[in-house]
PDB file of C-alpha atoms in Angstrom:
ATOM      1  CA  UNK A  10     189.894  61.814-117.368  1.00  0.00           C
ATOM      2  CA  UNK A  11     190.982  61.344-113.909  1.00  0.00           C
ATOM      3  CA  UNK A  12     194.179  63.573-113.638  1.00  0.00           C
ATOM      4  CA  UNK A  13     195.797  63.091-110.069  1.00  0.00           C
ATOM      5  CA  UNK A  14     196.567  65.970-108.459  1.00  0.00           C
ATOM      6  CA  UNK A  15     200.366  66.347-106.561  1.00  0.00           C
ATOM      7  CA  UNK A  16     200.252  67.862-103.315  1.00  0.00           C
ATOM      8  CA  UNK A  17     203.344  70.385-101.977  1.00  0.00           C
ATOM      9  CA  UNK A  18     204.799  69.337 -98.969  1.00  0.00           C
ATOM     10  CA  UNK A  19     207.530  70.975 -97.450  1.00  0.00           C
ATOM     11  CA  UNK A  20     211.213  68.890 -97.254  1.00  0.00           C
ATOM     12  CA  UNK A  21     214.514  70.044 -95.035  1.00  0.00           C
ATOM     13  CA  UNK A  22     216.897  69.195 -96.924  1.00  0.00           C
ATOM     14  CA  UNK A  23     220.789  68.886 -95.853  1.00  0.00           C
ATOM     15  CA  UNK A  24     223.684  70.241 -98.566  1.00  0.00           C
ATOM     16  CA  UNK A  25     227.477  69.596 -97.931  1.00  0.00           C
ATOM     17  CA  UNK A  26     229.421  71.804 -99.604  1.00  0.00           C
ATOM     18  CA  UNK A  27     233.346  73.305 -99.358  1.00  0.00           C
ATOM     19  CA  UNK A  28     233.316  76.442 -97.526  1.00  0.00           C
ATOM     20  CA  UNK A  29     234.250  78.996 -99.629  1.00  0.00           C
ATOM     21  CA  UNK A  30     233.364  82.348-101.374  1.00  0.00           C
ATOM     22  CA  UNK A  31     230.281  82.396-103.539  1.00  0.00           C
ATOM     23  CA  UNK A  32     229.046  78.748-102.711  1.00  0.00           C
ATOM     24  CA  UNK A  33     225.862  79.627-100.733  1.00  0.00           C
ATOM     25  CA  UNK A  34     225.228  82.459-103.568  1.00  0.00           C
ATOM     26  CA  UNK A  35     225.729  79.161-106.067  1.00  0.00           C
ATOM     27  CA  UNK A  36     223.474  76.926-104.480  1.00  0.00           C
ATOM     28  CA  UNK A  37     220.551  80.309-103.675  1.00  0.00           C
ATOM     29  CA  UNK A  38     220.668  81.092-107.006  1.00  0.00           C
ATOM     30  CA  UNK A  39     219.626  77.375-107.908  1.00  0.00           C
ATOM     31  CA  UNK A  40     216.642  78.047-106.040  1.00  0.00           C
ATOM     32  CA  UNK A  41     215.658  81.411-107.339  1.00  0.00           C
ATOM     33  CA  UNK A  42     216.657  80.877-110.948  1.00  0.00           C
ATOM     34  CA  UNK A  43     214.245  78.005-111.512  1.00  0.00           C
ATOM     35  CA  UNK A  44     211.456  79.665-109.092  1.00  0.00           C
ATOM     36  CA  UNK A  45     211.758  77.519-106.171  1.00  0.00           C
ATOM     37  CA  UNK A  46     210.649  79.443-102.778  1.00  0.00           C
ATOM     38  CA  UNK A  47     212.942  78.990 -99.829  1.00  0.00           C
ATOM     39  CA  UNK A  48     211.041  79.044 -96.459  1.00  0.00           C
ATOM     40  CA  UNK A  49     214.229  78.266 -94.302  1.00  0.00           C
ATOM     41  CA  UNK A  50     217.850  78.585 -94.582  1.00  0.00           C
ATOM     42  CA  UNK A  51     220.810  78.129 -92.454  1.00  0.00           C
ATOM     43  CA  UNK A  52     224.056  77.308 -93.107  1.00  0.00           C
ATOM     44  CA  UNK A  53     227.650  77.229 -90.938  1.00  0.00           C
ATOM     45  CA  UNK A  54     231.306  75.806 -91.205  1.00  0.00           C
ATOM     46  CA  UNK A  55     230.637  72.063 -89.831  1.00  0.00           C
ATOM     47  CA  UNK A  56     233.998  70.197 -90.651  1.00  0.00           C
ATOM     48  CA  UNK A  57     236.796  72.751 -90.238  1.00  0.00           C
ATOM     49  CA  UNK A  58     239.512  70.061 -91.223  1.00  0.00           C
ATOM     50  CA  UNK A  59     238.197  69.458 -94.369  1.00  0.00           C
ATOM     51  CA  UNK A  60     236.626  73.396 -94.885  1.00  0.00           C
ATOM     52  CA  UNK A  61     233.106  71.960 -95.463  1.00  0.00           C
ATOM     53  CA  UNK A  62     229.904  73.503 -94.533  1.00  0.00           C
ATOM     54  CA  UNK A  63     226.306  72.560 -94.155  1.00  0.00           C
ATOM     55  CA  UNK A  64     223.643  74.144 -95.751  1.00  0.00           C
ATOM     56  CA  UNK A  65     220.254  73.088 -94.241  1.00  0.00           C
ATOM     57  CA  UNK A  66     217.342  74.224 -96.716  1.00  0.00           C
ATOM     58  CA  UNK A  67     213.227  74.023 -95.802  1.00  0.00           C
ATOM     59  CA  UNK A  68     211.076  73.832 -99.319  1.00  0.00           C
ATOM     60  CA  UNK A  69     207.567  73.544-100.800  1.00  0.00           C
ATOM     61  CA  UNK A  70     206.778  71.253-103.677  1.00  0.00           C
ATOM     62  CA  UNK A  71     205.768  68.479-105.731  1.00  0.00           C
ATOM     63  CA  UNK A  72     207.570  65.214-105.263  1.00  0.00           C
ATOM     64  CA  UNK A  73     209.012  65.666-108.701  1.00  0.00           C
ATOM     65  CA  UNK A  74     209.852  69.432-107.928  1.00  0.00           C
ATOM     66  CA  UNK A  75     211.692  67.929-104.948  1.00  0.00           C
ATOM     67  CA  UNK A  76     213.869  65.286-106.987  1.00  0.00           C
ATOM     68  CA  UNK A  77     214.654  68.198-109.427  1.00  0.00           C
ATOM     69  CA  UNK A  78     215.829  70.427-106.581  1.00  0.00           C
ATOM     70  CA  UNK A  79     218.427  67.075-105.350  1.00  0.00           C
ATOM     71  CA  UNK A  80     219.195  66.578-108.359  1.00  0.00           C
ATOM     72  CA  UNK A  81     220.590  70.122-109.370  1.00  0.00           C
ATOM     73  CA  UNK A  82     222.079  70.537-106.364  1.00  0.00           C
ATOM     74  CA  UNK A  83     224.135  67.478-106.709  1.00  0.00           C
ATOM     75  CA  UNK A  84     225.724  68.710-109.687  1.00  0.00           C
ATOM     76  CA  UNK A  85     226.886  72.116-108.403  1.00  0.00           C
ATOM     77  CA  UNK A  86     230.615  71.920-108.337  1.00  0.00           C
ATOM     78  CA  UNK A  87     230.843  72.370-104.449  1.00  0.00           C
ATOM     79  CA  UNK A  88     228.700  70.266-103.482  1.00  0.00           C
ATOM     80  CA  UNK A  89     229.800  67.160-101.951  1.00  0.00           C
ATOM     81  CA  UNK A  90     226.354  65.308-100.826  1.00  0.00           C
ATOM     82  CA  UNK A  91     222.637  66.323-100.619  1.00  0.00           C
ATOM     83  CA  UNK A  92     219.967  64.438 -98.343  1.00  0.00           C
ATOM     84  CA  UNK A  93     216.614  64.723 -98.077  1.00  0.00           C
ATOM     85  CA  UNK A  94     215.898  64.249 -94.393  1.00  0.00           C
ATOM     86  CA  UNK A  95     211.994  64.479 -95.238  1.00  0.00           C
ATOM     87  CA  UNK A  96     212.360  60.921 -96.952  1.00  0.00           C
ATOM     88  CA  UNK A  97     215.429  59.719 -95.454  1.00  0.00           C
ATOM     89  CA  UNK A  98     214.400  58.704 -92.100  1.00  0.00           C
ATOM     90  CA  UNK A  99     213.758  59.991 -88.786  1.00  0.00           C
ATOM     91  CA  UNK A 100     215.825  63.197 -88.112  1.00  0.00           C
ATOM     92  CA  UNK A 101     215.466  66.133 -85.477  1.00  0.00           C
ATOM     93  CA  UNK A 102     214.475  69.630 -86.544  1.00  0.00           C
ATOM     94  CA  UNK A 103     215.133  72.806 -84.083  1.00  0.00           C
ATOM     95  CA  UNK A 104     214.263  76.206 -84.643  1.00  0.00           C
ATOM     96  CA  UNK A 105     215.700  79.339 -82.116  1.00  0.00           C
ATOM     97  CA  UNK A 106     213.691  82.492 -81.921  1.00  0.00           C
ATOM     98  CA  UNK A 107     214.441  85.702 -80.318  1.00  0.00           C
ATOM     99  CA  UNK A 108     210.753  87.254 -79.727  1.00  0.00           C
ATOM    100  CA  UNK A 109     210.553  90.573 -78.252  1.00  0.00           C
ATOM    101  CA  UNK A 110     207.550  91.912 -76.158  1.00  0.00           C
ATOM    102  CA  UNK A 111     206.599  95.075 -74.401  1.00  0.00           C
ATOM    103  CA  UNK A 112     203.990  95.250 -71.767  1.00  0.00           C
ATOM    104  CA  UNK A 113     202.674  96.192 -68.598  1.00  0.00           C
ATOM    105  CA  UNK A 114     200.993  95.061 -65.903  1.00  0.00           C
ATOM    106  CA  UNK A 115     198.911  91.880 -66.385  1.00  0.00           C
ATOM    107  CA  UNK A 116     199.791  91.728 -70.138  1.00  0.00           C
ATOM    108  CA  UNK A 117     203.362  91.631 -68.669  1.00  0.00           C
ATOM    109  CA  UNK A 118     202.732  88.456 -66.454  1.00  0.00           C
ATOM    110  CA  UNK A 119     200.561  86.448 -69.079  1.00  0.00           C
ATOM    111  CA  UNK A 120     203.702  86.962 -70.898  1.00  0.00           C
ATOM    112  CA  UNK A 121     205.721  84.999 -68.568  1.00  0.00           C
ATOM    113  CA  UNK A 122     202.960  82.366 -68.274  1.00  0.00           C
ATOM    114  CA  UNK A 123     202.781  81.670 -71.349  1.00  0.00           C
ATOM    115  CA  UNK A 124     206.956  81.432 -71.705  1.00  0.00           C
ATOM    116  CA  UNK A 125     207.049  79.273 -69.327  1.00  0.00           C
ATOM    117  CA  UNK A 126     203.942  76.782 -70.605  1.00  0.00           C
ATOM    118  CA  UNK A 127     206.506  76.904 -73.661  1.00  0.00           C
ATOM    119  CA  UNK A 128     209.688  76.568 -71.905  1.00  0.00           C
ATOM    120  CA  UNK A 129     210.876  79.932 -73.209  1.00  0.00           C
ATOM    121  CA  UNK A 130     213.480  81.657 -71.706  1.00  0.00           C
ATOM    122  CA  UNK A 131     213.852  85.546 -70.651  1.00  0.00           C
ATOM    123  CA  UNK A 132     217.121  86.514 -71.798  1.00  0.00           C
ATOM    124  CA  UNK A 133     216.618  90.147 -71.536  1.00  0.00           C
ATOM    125  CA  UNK A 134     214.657  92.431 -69.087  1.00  0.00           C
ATOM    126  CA  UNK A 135     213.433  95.913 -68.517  1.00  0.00           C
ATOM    127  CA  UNK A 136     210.554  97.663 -66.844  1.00  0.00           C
ATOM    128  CA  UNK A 137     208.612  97.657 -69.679  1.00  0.00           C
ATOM    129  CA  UNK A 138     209.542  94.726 -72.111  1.00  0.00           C
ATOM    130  CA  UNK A 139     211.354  91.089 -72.207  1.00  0.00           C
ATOM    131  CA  UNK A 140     213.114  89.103 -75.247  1.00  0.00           C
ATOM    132  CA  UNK A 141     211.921  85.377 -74.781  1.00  0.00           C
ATOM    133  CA  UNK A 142     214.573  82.511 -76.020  1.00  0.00           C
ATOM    134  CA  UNK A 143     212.372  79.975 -77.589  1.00  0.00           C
ATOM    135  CA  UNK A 144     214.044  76.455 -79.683  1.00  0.00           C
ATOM    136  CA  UNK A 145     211.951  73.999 -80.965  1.00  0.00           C
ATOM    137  CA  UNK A 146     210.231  72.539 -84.286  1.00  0.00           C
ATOM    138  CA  UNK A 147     208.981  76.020 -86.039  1.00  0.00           C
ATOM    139  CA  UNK A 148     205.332  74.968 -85.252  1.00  0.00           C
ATOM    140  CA  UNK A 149     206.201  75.576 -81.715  1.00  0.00           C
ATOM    141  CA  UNK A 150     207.697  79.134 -82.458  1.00  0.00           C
ATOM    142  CA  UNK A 151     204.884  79.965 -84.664  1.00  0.00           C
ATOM    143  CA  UNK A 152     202.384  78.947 -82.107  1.00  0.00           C
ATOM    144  CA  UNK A 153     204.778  80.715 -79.295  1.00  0.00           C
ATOM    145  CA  UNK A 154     204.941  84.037 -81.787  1.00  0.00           C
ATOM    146  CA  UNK A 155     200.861  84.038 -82.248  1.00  0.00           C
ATOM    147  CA  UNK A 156     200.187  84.198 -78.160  1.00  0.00           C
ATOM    148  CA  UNK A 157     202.520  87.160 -78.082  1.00  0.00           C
ATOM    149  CA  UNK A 158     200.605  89.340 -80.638  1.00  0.00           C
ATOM    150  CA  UNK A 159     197.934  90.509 -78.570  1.00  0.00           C
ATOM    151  CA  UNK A 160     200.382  90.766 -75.435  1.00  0.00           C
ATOM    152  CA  UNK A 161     202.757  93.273 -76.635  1.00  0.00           C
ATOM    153  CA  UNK A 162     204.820  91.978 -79.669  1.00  0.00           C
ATOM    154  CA  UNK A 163     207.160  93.914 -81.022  1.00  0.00           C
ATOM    155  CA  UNK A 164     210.143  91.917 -82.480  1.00  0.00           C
ATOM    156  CA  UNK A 165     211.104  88.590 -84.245  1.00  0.00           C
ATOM    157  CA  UNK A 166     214.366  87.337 -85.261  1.00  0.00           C
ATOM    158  CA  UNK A 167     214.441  83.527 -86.060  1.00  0.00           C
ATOM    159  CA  UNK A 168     217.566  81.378 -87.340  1.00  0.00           C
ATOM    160  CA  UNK A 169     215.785  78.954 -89.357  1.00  0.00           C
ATOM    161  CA  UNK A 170     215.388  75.211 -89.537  1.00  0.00           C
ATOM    162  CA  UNK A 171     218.493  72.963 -88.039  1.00  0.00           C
ATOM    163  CA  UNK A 172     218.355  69.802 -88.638  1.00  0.00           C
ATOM    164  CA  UNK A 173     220.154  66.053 -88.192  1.00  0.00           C
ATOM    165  CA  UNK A 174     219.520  62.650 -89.020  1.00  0.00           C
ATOM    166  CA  UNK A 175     218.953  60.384 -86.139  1.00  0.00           C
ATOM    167  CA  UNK A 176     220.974  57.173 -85.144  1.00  0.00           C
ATOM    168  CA  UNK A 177     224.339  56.600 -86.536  1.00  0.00           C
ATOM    169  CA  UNK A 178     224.131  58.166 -90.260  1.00  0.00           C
ATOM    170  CA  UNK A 179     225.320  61.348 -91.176  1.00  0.00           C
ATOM    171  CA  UNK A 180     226.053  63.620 -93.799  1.00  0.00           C
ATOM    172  CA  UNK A 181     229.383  62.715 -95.050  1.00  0.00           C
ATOM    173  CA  UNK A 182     230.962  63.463 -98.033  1.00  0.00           C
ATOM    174  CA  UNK A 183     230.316  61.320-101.816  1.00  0.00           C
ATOM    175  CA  UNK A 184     233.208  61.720-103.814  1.00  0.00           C
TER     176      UNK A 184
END
């Protein structure tokens, strides 16, 4: 019996919902009552005329876990539309970081070699330590992150996956 095997892939997908009270709890809870991990989440006020917010989610799973996650976020009450920008076309994905390392000496200037082979940023400086600014796809930050181990890392604080469709489409509401 030849019994194909479905991979996991991860998917960013995009949830427009009303912004209000206990929506993002609504929508989490989707996720964590049916076992579903979250690797990413962001979410902010987008439309202040019409009090909508976007939810941007980054998930593992099957194709078929994927289509059940769409399709049971579709029918939460608040929600108003629900892409998969995995499968939906060509979209851009940014990640910021805020990475913290201490260091002296030559450790201290292969840290700013490296941020700047990156493109990072020094938003912060003492004597002894600088926070780096880094935005790009999370690869990028992970790969940023890794160098700064053995140089002095101390702190992380990331805001998760944003991300847009390209071209003229967008995420507008389905009533």
């Amino acid at each position: 019996m030849n019994a194909e095997i479905e991979t996991e892939n991860a998917h960013t997908i995009a949830v427009l919902v009303d912004n209000e009270p206990g929506v993002l709890a609504r929508v989490i809870g989707l996720f964590s009552g049916r076992g579903y991990n979250i690797e990413s989440l962001t979410v902010a006020e987008t439309d202040t005329k019409n009090n909508m917010s976007r939810i941007t989610v980054v998930t593992t799973g099957t194709p078929m876990v994927i289509e059940q996650i769409k399709a049971q976020l579709q029918r939460l009450v608040p929600v108003h539309n629900v892409k998969d920008l995995t499968l939906e076309g060509r979209s851009v994905e940014r990640e910021l970081a805020l990475v913290k390392v201490a260091g002296t000496g030559e450790k201290r200037v292969e840290a700013l070699r490296i941020a700047d082979i990156f493109r990072a940023r020094a938003v912060d400086s003492t004597n002894d330590s600088f926070v780096f600014e880094i935005v790009g796809k999370s690869t990028k930050v992970d790969a940023f992150v890794e160098l700064m181990e053995p140089l002095g890392l101390i702190d992380v604080s990331r805001t998760g996956v944003v991300a847009i469709s390209r071209g003229v489409q967008s995420l507008e509401a389905v009533y």
